[in-house]
Short mmCIF file of C-alpha atoms in Angstrom, two decimals:
data_model
loop_
_atom_site.label_atom_id
_atom_site.label_comp_id
_atom_site.label_asym_id
_atom_site.label_seq_id
_atom_site.Cartn_x
_atom_site.Cartn_y
_atom_site.Cartn_z
CA MET A 296 3.33 16.85 -39.47
CA ASP A 297 0.09 16.22 -37.60
CA GLY A 298 1.53 13.02 -36.21
CA ASN A 299 4.17 14.99 -34.31
CA LYS A 300 1.52 16.93 -32.45
CA GLN A 301 0.34 13.89 -30.52
CA GLU A 302 1.65 13.88 -26.98
CA ILE A 303 3.88 11.04 -25.91
CA ASN A 304 2.50 8.94 -23.05
CA SER A 305 -0.72 10.96 -23.08
CA CYS A 306 -3.33 9.82 -20.61
CA PRO A 307 -5.68 7.43 -22.45
CA PRO A 308 -9.42 7.88 -22.07
CA SER A 309 -11.24 6.01 -19.35
CA PRO A 310 -12.67 2.65 -20.40
CA GLU A 311 -15.94 2.95 -22.26
CA LYS A 312 -19.14 2.11 -20.51
CA LEU A 313 -20.38 -1.39 -21.02
CA LYS A 314 -22.85 -1.75 -23.86
CA SER A 315 -25.80 -4.08 -24.10
CA THR A 316 -27.79 -5.21 -27.10
CA LYS A 317 -30.84 -3.27 -25.93
CA CYS A 318 -31.78 0.21 -27.04
CA LYS A 319 -29.94 3.09 -25.49
CA ARG A 320 -31.61 4.72 -22.52
CA TYR A 321 -31.67 8.49 -22.97
CA LYS A 322 -31.95 11.05 -20.24
CA GLN A 323 -35.21 12.91 -20.42
CA ASP A 324 -33.75 16.33 -19.65
CA THR A 325 -30.88 16.19 -22.11
CA ILE A 326 -32.57 15.07 -25.36
CA SER A 327 -32.84 17.55 -28.19
CA VAL A 328 -34.62 16.36 -31.35
CA LYS A 329 -35.08 18.31 -34.53
CA SER A 330 -38.31 17.51 -36.40
CA PRO A 331 -39.28 18.71 -39.87
CA ASP A 332 -42.97 18.92 -38.93
CA SER A 333 -44.72 21.76 -37.13
CA GLN A 334 -45.05 20.16 -33.68
CA SER A 335 -44.51 22.47 -30.72
CA ASP A 336 -41.68 21.97 -28.23
CA SER A 337 -44.14 20.86 -25.55
CA GLN A 338 -45.58 18.20 -27.84
CA LYS A 339 -42.09 16.92 -28.59
CA THR A 340 -41.25 16.77 -24.93
CA GLU A 341 -44.43 14.83 -24.15
CA GLU A 342 -43.69 12.29 -26.85
CA LEU A 343 -40.10 11.85 -25.75
CA SER A 344 -41.21 11.45 -22.15
CA LYS A 345 -43.76 8.84 -23.21
CA ASP A 346 -41.16 6.96 -25.25
CA TYR A 347 -38.75 7.04 -22.32
CA THR A 348 -41.44 5.72 -19.94
CA ASP A 349 -42.34 2.95 -22.37
CA LEU A 350 -38.68 2.02 -22.68
CA ILE A 351 -38.33 1.73 -18.90
CA LYS A 352 -41.44 -0.44 -18.70
CA SER A 353 -40.23 -2.70 -21.49
CA GLU A 354 -36.85 -3.09 -19.77
CA LYS A 355 -38.54 -4.00 -16.51
CA ILE A 356 -40.61 -6.61 -18.30
CA SER A 357 -37.58 -8.04 -20.09
CA THR A 358 -35.60 -8.37 -16.85
CA ALA A 359 -38.47 -9.95 -14.88
CA PRO A 360 -38.32 -13.70 -14.19
CA THR A 361 -39.52 -15.68 -17.19
CA LEU A 362 -41.89 -18.54 -16.41
CA GLY A 363 -40.69 -21.89 -17.60
CA LYS A 364 -37.05 -20.90 -17.95
CA GLY A 365 -36.14 -20.80 -14.26
CA ARG A 366 -33.75 -17.86 -14.58
CA SER A 367 -33.78 -14.08 -14.91
CA TYR A 368 -31.75 -11.78 -17.07
CA VAL A 369 -29.28 -9.45 -15.32
CA PRO A 370 -27.35 -7.00 -17.51
CA GLN A 371 -23.58 -7.48 -17.45
CA SER A 372 -23.19 -3.79 -16.64
CA ALA A 373 -25.22 -4.25 -13.46
CA VAL A 374 -23.10 -7.23 -12.41
CA ALA A 375 -19.86 -5.35 -13.02
CA LEU A 376 -21.11 -2.25 -11.22
CA ARG A 377 -22.20 -4.29 -8.19
CA CYS A 378 -18.78 -5.96 -8.03
CA ARG A 379 -17.15 -2.54 -8.20
CA VAL A 380 -19.10 -0.73 -5.51
CA MET A 381 -20.06 -3.42 -2.99
CA PRO A 382 -17.72 -3.10 0.00
CA PRO A 383 -15.89 -5.91 1.78
CA PRO A 384 -17.16 -6.84 5.23
CA CYS A 385 -16.36 -4.66 8.23
CA ILE A 386 -13.63 -6.25 10.32
CA ARG A 387 -11.93 -5.25 13.53
CA ASN A 388 -8.54 -3.52 13.19
CA PRO A 389 -6.31 -5.18 15.82
CA TYR A 390 -3.69 -2.42 15.55
CA MET A 391 -6.04 0.27 16.87
CA LYS A 392 -5.51 1.06 20.54
CA ASP A 393 -9.25 1.01 21.25
CA ALA A 394 -9.89 -2.22 19.33
CA SER A 395 -12.32 -4.60 21.00
CA GLU A 396 -10.88 -7.70 22.60
CA THR A 397 -13.71 -9.78 21.16
CA ASP A 398 -13.65 -11.63 17.85
CA ALA A 399 -10.19 -13.12 18.15
CA ASP A 400 -10.46 -14.14 14.48
CA PRO A 401 -12.10 -11.15 12.77
CA PHE A 402 -11.54 -12.54 9.28
CA GLY A 403 -13.51 -15.75 9.57
CA SER A 404 -14.89 -17.12 6.32
CA TRP A 405 -15.66 -13.81 4.66
CA ARG A 406 -14.43 -15.01 1.30
CA THR A 407 -17.22 -17.59 1.08
CA LYS A 408 -19.86 -15.17 2.30
CA TYR A 409 -18.80 -12.19 0.23
CA SER A 410 -17.11 -13.77 -2.78
CA GLY A 411 -19.78 -12.39 -5.11
CA TYR A 412 -19.10 -8.88 -3.90
CA LEU A 413 -15.31 -8.88 -3.68
CA SER A 414 -14.50 -10.44 -7.02
CA ALA A 415 -14.73 -8.48 -10.24
CA PRO A 416 -15.91 -10.43 -13.27
CA SER A 417 -13.13 -11.56 -15.53
CA GLY A 418 -12.78 -10.81 -19.20
CA ALA A 419 -13.49 -7.75 -21.28
CA ASP A 420 -16.63 -6.84 -19.33
CA SER A 421 -14.75 -6.30 -16.06
CA MET A 422 -14.91 -2.81 -14.56
CA SER A 423 -11.48 -2.52 -12.95
CA ARG A 424 -11.12 0.28 -10.43
CA TYR A 425 -7.36 0.19 -10.97
CA ARG A 426 -7.66 0.59 -14.75
CA THR A 427 -10.48 3.11 -14.51
CA ASP A 428 -8.96 5.41 -11.88
CA PHE A 429 -5.26 5.16 -12.73
CA GLN A 430 -2.93 5.21 -15.70
CA GLU A 431 -0.05 2.81 -15.11
CA ILE A 432 3.31 4.47 -15.85
CA GLU A 433 5.94 1.88 -14.95
CA GLN A 434 6.82 -0.87 -12.50
CA ILE A 435 9.06 0.42 -9.72
CA GLY A 436 9.32 -2.57 -7.40
CA ASN A 437 8.49 -6.22 -6.99
CA GLY A 438 8.76 -8.97 -4.41
CA ASN A 439 7.74 -12.55 -3.91
CA PHE A 440 4.11 -11.68 -3.29
CA SER A 441 3.47 -8.22 -4.77
CA ARG A 442 4.44 -5.64 -7.37
CA VAL A 443 4.57 -1.85 -7.07
CA PHE A 444 3.71 0.50 -9.92
CA LYS A 445 4.09 4.21 -10.47
CA VAL A 446 0.67 5.45 -11.54
CA LEU A 447 -1.11 8.65 -12.50
CA LYS A 448 -4.49 9.15 -10.89
CA ARG A 449 -6.82 10.43 -13.55
CA ILE A 450 -9.11 12.53 -11.38
CA ASP A 451 -6.45 14.63 -9.59
CA GLY A 452 -3.50 14.32 -11.98
CA CYS A 453 -1.07 13.32 -9.20
CA MET A 454 1.44 10.48 -9.11
CA TYR A 455 1.13 7.65 -6.59
CA ALA A 456 2.55 4.21 -5.91
CA VAL A 457 0.08 1.32 -6.08
CA LYS A 458 1.09 -2.03 -4.64
CA HIS A 459 -0.94 -5.10 -5.52
CA SER A 460 -0.63 -8.79 -4.82
CA ILE A 461 0.61 -11.01 -7.63
CA LYS A 462 -1.61 -13.99 -6.88
CA GLN A 463 -5.25 -14.05 -5.91
CA LEU A 464 -5.70 -14.21 -2.15
CA ASN A 465 -7.45 -17.55 -2.06
CA GLN A 466 -5.77 -18.95 1.06
CA ASP A 467 -6.81 -17.72 4.48
CA THR A 468 -3.19 -17.10 5.53
CA GLU A 469 -2.57 -14.98 2.42
CA ARG A 470 -5.65 -12.85 3.04
CA ARG A 471 -4.72 -12.45 6.70
CA LYS A 472 -1.19 -11.26 5.93
CA ALA A 473 -2.33 -8.83 3.23
CA LEU A 474 -5.03 -7.28 5.39
CA MET A 475 -2.67 -6.94 8.35
CA GLU A 476 -0.44 -4.61 6.35
CA VAL A 477 -3.37 -2.38 5.40
CA GLN A 478 -4.67 -2.29 8.96
CA ALA A 479 -1.26 -1.40 10.38
CA LEU A 480 -0.88 1.48 7.91
CA ALA A 481 -4.38 2.76 8.62
CA ALA A 482 -3.92 2.57 12.39
CA LEU A 483 -0.62 4.45 12.32
CA GLY A 484 -1.92 7.51 10.50
CA PHE A 485 0.38 10.22 9.19
CA HIS A 486 4.00 10.78 10.13
CA GLU A 487 6.51 12.63 7.97
CA ASN A 488 9.01 9.75 8.21
CA VAL A 489 6.53 6.99 7.31
CA VAL A 490 5.43 6.40 3.71
CA ALA A 491 1.88 7.77 3.58
CA TYR A 492 -1.06 5.42 3.09
CA HIS A 493 -4.00 6.71 1.03
CA THR A 494 -6.50 3.90 0.45
CA SER A 495 -6.88 0.24 -0.45
CA TRP A 496 -9.41 -2.02 -2.12
CA LEU A 497 -10.02 -5.62 -3.15
CA GLU A 498 -10.36 -6.36 -6.84
CA ASN A 499 -10.64 -9.84 -8.35
CA GLU A 500 -9.47 -11.19 -4.97
CA LYS A 501 -6.26 -9.17 -5.15
CA LEU A 502 -5.42 -6.42 -2.68
CA TYR A 503 -4.47 -2.97 -4.04
CA ILE A 504 -2.79 -0.38 -1.79
CA GLN A 505 -2.44 3.24 -2.90
CA MET A 506 0.53 4.94 -1.22
CA GLU A 507 2.74 7.99 -1.40
CA LEU A 508 5.19 7.90 -4.31
CA CYS A 509 8.81 8.33 -3.22
CA ASP A 510 11.88 9.14 -5.31
CA TYR A 511 13.94 6.02 -4.54
CA SER A 512 14.91 3.59 -1.80
CA LEU A 513 18.22 3.23 0.05
CA SER A 514 18.85 -0.21 -1.38
CA PHE A 515 22.42 -0.93 -2.37
CA HIS A 516 21.67 -0.56 -6.07
CA ASN A 517 20.50 3.02 -5.51
CA SER A 518 22.89 4.24 -2.82
CA SER A 519 26.11 2.46 -3.90
CA GLY A 520 27.85 3.82 -0.82
CA SER A 521 27.73 7.35 -2.18
CA LEU A 522 26.15 9.04 0.85
CA SER A 523 28.29 11.19 3.10
CA GLU A 524 28.39 10.53 6.85
CA GLU A 525 26.26 13.62 7.40
CA GLU A 526 23.57 12.22 5.08
CA VAL A 527 23.79 8.81 6.74
CA LEU A 528 23.30 10.45 10.14
CA LYS A 529 20.23 12.21 8.78
CA ALA A 530 18.83 8.89 7.55
CA LEU A 531 19.55 7.20 10.89
CA TYR A 532 17.95 10.04 12.84
CA GLN A 533 14.77 10.23 10.76
CA ILE A 534 14.17 6.47 10.62
CA ALA A 535 14.78 6.24 14.37
CA ARG A 536 12.15 8.95 14.72
CA ALA A 537 9.76 6.81 12.63
CA LEU A 538 10.47 3.84 14.92
CA LYS A 539 9.76 5.95 18.00
CA PHE A 540 6.41 6.88 16.45
CA ILE A 541 5.29 3.33 15.63
CA HIS A 542 6.65 1.85 18.89
CA GLU A 543 4.67 4.39 20.90
CA GLN A 544 1.57 3.05 19.15
CA GLY A 545 2.47 -0.50 20.13
CA ILE A 546 3.57 -1.65 16.66
CA ALA A 547 6.83 -3.29 15.58
CA HIS A 548 7.98 -3.20 11.94
CA LEU A 549 10.10 -6.42 11.85
CA ASP A 550 11.33 -5.93 8.27
CA LEU A 551 13.57 -2.89 8.46
CA LYS A 552 16.26 -2.86 5.77
CA LEU A 553 17.61 -0.53 3.09
CA ASP A 554 15.01 -1.77 0.59
CA ASN A 555 12.28 -0.43 2.88
CA ILE A 556 13.82 2.98 3.58
CA TYR A 557 12.63 5.50 1.00
CA VAL A 558 13.56 9.06 0.13
CA LYS A 559 11.24 11.83 -1.03
CA ASN A 560 12.45 15.40 -1.45
CA GLY A 561 15.40 14.66 0.83
CA VAL A 562 13.22 13.20 3.62
CA PHE A 563 13.80 9.58 4.69
CA LYS A 564 10.69 7.45 5.17
CA LEU A 565 10.00 3.97 6.51
CA GLY A 566 7.76 1.79 4.33
CA ASP A 567 6.52 -1.75 3.70
CA PHE A 568 4.63 -2.87 6.81
CA GLY A 569 3.94 -6.38 5.52
CA CYS A 570 5.53 -7.97 8.63
CA ALA A 571 4.21 -5.45 11.17
CA THR A 572 2.85 -6.87 14.41
CA LEU A 573 1.97 -5.76 17.92
CA LEU A 574 4.58 -5.38 20.65
CA ASP A 575 2.38 -7.24 23.12
CA LYS A 576 2.65 -10.41 20.95
CA SER A 577 -1.13 -10.68 20.62
CA LEU A 578 -0.81 -11.12 16.84
CA PRO A 579 1.10 -13.71 14.83
CA ILE A 580 4.79 -12.86 14.39
CA GLU A 581 6.51 -13.27 11.06
CA GLU A 582 10.03 -11.89 10.94
CA GLY A 583 11.40 -10.28 7.79
CA ASP A 584 14.74 -10.64 6.02
CA ALA A 585 16.99 -12.92 8.09
CA ARG A 586 20.09 -10.87 7.20
CA TYR A 587 18.81 -8.03 9.38
CA MET A 588 17.34 -10.09 12.22
CA PRO A 589 19.05 -10.42 15.63
CA GLN A 590 19.80 -13.82 17.06
CA GLU A 591 17.06 -13.75 19.69
CA ILE A 592 14.22 -13.53 17.16
CA LEU A 593 15.77 -16.31 15.08
CA ASN A 594 15.60 -18.33 18.31
CA GLU A 595 11.90 -17.36 18.62
CA ASN A 596 12.43 -15.07 21.59
CA TYR A 597 9.86 -12.32 21.07
CA ASP A 598 10.15 -10.47 24.38
CA HIS A 599 11.77 -7.33 22.89
CA LEU A 600 10.21 -6.76 19.49
CA ASP A 601 10.93 -3.03 19.54
CA LYS A 602 14.63 -3.78 20.03
CA VAL A 603 14.50 -6.05 16.97
CA ASP A 604 13.79 -2.93 14.90
CA ILE A 605 16.71 -1.13 16.57
CA PHE A 606 19.05 -3.99 15.65
CA SER A 607 17.79 -4.01 12.05
CA LEU A 608 18.28 -0.27 11.74
CA GLY A 609 21.84 -0.51 13.08
CA VAL A 610 22.70 -3.30 10.62
CA SER A 611 21.11 -1.37 7.74
CA ILE A 612 23.12 1.76 8.47
CA TYR A 613 26.30 -0.29 8.81
CA GLU A 614 25.59 -1.87 5.42
CA LEU A 615 25.07 1.61 3.95
CA LEU A 616 28.42 2.82 5.31
CA ARG A 617 30.21 -0.36 4.27
CA GLY A 618 28.93 -0.13 0.70
CA LYS A 619 28.55 -3.89 0.32
CA LEU A 620 25.58 -6.21 0.54
CA LEU A 621 25.38 -8.48 3.56
CA PRO A 622 25.63 -12.26 3.03
CA ASP A 623 22.34 -14.08 2.51
CA THR A 624 22.34 -15.33 6.10
CA GLY A 625 23.55 -12.01 7.50
CA HIS A 626 26.89 -10.97 8.96
CA GLN A 627 27.51 -13.31 11.91
CA LEU A 628 29.88 -10.81 13.54
CA LEU A 629 27.04 -8.28 13.61
CA LYS A 630 24.68 -10.81 15.19
CA ASP A 631 27.33 -11.35 17.85
CA GLY A 632 27.53 -7.60 18.44
CA LYS A 633 31.02 -7.28 16.93
CA LEU A 634 31.15 -4.35 14.54
CA PRO A 635 34.08 -4.47 12.10
CA PHE A 636 35.94 -1.16 12.12
CA LEU A 637 35.12 1.38 9.41
CA PRO A 638 38.20 3.62 8.98
CA ARG A 639 36.38 6.31 7.00
CA ASN A 640 33.71 6.96 9.62
CA SER A 641 33.73 8.59 13.04
CA LEU A 642 34.14 6.54 16.22
CA GLN A 643 31.08 8.25 17.69
CA LEU A 644 28.85 6.89 14.93
CA GLN A 645 30.40 3.43 15.10
CA ASN A 646 29.93 3.31 18.88
CA LEU A 647 26.24 4.15 18.46
CA LEU A 648 25.82 1.41 15.86
CA LYS A 649 27.64 -1.05 18.10
CA ALA A 650 25.17 -0.31 20.90
CA MET A 651 22.25 -0.79 18.50
CA VAL A 652 23.44 -4.29 17.50
CA ASP A 653 24.24 -5.48 21.02
CA PRO A 654 23.43 -9.22 21.26
CA ASP A 655 21.47 -8.55 24.46
CA PRO A 656 18.27 -6.72 23.44
CA ALA A 657 17.93 -5.22 26.91
CA HIS A 658 21.21 -3.35 26.36
CA ARG A 659 20.18 -1.82 23.05
CA PRO A 660 18.94 1.77 23.16
CA SER A 661 15.29 2.52 22.50
CA ALA A 662 14.32 4.61 19.48
CA LYS A 663 13.87 7.60 21.79
CA GLU A 664 17.36 7.11 23.24
CA VAL A 665 18.84 6.85 19.74
CA ILE A 666 17.47 10.21 18.58
CA GLN A 667 18.61 11.83 21.85
CA ASN A 668 22.24 10.86 21.16
CA PRO A 669 24.51 13.97 21.01
CA ILE A 670 25.78 12.88 17.60
CA PHE A 671 22.59 14.26 16.07
CA SER A 672 22.96 17.81 17.42
CA ARG A 673 23.98 19.17 14.02
CA THR A 674 21.23 17.19 12.29
CA VAL A 675 18.60 18.63 14.64
CA GLN A 676 19.91 22.17 14.14
CA ALA A 677 19.86 21.74 10.37
CA GLU A 678 16.22 20.60 10.47
CA LYS A 679 15.20 23.52 12.68
CA SER A 680 16.80 26.00 10.30
CA MET A 681 14.83 24.70 7.32
#
């Protein structure tokens, strides 16, 4: 019956320290040796100290450059540790309001200069921060460029979501896009309706992002049209509040859809800032899913990037109410500002959505105007009473 006592999915021990073929190095203050002779404790300590000193000297000699061979010995543990702890270069965050206007290309050729520091050695001797710090539970999401895993952090025992790139970031455009997402998240800071960002790191030329773990997303496969209008209004209100927050910091999301709206403990949160850019158009613009994009951005008109997010939110909420996925190219009637009637939902809500998908971006409400709509009076009261 002892086999039944073992816990299922118990947290495995951290990877063992790397071993070398040399003698073990013992700590002077933690060695306890029993001897059958009559030596005193002080004599034992002196001998152990001398042995330890001799061992250090011998190691120094063995690692010194050897004449005639043209190379020096570096322990694999030292190489792995250096790759683990050496930081990537400091680069300017263009999303910060006080960012310097100099260094238009802050990324440069850092991969060539710092490749020895950013890449972990491959094979069994690699010291992976991801494997050392986290226990992988299950995969909870994937895309064309990245996967998301539910993980348990060993040191604090809490669950997180870790997103990492599928391929190594060898191309400059790939590195640029990946780092932009991290910088946008870091610049935004905390907001209750934005998926929280914790930290990120580069490992084996792949980017890892540790984020808040949510319960599920509002994608069609999870919602299935089962939300009531009151719950849909709550989602619309809270995501509009998230848009107000990021727009006030000069950032546009540009990939708002049900897949990127998450729920945690009944709170709706906006996530996935892989397409985020600046409203002033000072950064490259890469629009997200074409099904949720208004016509002006498909025509490369980037004068109202904040209103692009408003359009995408309106289309997403309409899709949620409709209970059916949009066509691959989007619903052309929606792009033309024509909202098909939804008989089960109130006219007040449908009128708000119609304003949000107006073909003229100047006529769409701002995020602040959306949350000030009288339709949310009950939603606001419910939040205040909590």
